[in-house]
XYZ file of N, CA and C in Angstrom:
261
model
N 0.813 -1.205 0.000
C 0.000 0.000 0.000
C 0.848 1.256 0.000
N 1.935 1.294 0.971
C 2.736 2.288 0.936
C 3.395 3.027 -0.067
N 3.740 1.669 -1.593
C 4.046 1.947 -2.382
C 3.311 3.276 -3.462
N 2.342 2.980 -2.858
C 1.478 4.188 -3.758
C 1.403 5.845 -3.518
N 2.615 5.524 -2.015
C 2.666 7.507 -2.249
C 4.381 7.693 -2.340
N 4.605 6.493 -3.144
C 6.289 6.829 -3.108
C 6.329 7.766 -4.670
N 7.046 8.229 -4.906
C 7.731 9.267 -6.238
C 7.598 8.508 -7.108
N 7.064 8.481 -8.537
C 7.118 7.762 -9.703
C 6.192 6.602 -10.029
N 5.291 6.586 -8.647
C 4.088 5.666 -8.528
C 2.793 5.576 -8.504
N 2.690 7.098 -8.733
C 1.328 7.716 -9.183
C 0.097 7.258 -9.826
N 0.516 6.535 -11.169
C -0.372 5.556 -12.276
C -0.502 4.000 -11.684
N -0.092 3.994 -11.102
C 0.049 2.447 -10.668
C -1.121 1.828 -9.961
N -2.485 2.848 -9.529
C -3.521 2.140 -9.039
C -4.254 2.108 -10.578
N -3.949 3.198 -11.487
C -5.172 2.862 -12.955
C -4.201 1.764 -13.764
N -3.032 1.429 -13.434
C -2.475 0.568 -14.122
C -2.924 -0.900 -13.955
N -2.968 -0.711 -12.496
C -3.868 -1.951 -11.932
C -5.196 -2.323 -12.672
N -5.678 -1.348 -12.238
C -7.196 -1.001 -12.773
C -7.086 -1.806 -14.095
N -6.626 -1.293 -15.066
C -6.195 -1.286 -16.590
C -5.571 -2.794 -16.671
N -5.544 -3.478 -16.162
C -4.619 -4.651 -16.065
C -5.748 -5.852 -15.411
N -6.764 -5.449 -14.511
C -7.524 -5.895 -14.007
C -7.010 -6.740 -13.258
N -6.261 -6.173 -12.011
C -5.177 -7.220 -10.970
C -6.007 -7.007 -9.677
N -5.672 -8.513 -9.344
C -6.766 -8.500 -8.068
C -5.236 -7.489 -6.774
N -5.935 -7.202 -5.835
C -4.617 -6.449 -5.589
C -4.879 -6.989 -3.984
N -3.727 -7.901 -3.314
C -4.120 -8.413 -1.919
C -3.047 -7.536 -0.959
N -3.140 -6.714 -0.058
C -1.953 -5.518 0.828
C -2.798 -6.447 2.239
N -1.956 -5.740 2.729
C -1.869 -6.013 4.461
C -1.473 -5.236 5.010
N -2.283 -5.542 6.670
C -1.907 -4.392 7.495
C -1.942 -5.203 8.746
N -0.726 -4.793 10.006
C -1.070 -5.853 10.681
C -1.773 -5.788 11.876
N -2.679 -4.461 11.891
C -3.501 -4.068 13.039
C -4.361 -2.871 12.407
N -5.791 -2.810 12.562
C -6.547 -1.696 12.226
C -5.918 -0.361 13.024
N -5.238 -0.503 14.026
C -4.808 1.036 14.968
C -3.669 1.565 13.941
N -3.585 2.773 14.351
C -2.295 3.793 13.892
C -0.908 3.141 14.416
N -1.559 3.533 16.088
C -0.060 3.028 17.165
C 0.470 1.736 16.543
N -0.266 0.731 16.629
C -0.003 -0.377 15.992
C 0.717 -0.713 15.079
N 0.389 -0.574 14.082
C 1.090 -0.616 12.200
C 2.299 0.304 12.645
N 2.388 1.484 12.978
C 3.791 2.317 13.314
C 4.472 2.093 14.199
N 4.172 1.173 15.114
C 5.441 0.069 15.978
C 5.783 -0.341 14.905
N 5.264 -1.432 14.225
C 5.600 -2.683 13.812
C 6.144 -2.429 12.399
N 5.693 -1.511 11.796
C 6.143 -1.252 10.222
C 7.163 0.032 10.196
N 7.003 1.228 11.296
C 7.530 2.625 11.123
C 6.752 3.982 11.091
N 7.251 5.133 11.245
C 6.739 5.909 11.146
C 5.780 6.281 9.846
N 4.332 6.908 10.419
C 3.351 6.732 9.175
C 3.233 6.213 8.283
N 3.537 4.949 8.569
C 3.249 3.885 7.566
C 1.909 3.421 7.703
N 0.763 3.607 9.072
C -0.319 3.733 9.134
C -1.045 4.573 7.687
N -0.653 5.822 8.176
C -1.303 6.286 6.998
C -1.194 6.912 5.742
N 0.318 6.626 5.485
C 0.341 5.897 3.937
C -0.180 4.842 3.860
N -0.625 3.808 4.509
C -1.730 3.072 4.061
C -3.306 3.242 3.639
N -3.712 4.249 4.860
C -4.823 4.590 4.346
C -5.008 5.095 3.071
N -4.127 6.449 3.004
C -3.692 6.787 1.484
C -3.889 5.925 0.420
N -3.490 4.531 0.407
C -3.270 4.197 -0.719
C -4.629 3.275 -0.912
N -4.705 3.067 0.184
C -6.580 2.329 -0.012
C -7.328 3.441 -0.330
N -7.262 4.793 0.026
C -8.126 5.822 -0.894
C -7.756 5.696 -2.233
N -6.781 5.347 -2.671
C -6.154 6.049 -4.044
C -6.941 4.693 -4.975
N -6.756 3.513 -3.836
C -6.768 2.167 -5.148
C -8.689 2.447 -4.893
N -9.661 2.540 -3.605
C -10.715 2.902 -4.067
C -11.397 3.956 -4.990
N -10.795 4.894 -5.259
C -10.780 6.030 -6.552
C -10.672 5.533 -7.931
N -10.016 4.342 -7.919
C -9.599 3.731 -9.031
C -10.527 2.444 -9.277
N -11.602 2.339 -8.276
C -12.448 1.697 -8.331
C -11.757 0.083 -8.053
N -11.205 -0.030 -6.876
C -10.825 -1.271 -6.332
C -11.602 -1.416 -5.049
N -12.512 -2.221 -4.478
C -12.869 -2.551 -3.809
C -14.623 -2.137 -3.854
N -14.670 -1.589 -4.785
C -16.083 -0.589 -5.001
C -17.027 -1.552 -5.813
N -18.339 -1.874 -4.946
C -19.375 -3.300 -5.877
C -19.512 -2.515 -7.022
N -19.629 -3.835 -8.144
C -19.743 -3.357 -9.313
C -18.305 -3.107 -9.959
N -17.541 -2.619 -9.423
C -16.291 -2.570 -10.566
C -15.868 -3.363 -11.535
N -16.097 -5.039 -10.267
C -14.675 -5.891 -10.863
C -13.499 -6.018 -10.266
N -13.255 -4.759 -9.836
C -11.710 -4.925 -9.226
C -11.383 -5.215 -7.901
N -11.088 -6.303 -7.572
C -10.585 -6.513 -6.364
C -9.543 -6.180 -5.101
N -9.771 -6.260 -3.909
C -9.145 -5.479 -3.161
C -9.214 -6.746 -1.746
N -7.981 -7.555 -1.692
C -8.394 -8.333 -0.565
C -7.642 -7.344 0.361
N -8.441 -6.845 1.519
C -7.181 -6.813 2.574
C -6.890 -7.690 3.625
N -5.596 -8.222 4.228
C -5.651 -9.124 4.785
C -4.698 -8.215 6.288
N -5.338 -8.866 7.700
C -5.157 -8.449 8.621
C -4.152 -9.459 9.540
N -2.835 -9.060 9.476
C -1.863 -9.921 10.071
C -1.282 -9.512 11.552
N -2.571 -9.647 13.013
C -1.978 -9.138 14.022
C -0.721 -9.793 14.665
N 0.058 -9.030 15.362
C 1.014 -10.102 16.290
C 0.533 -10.641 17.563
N 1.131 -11.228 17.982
C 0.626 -12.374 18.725
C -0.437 -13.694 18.197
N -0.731 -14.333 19.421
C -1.310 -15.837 19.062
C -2.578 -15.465 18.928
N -3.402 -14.343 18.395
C -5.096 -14.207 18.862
C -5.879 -14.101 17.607
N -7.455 -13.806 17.212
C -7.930 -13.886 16.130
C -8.158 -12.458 16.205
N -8.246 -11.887 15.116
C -8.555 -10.191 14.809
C -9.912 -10.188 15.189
N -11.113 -8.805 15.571
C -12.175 -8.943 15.937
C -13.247 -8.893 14.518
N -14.126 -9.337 15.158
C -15.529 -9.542 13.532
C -15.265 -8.478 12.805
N -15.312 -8.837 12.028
C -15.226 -8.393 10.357
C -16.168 -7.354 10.436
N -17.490 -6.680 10.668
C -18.621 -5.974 10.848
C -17.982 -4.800 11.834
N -16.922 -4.874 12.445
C -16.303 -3.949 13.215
C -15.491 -2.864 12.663
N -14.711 -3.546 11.164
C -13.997 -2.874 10.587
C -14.953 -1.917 9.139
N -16.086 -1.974 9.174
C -17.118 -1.793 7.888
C -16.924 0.140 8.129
């Protein structure tokens, strides 16, 4: 996800788009604090960022086509909470 606010990476969600790539990113905690332990500074939200950018581009949006798995990789031994939490 991060990749999408680096320099020279601009086209790369309509390229997707244009390519019709299912696109699977990860994050390994819905919190800010979280993801920026574990990944670095605002890497939280250059993520969000880039899930705005790839939904603009019509990834994850019914009806497109274009797919958007996100997958939630917490640390430790536990299960992430219901799915209806994160909507």
């Amino acid at each position: 996800l991060t990749v999408l606010a680096e320099p020279g990476h601009e086209d790369l969600p309509e390229f997707l788009a244009k390519h019709r790539v299912r696109v699977v990113a990860s994050l390994p905690c819905y919190s800010a604090k979280n993801v920026n332990m574990q990944r670095g500074n605002n890497v939280f939200d250059r993520s969000i960022q880039g899930l705005i950018k790839l939904n603009e581009a019509g990834f994850g949006v019914a009806g497109s086509g274009l797919y958007l798995d996100l997958v939630y990789n917490p640390l430790g031994a536990f299960l992430p909470p219901l799915r209806r939490h994160f909507r």
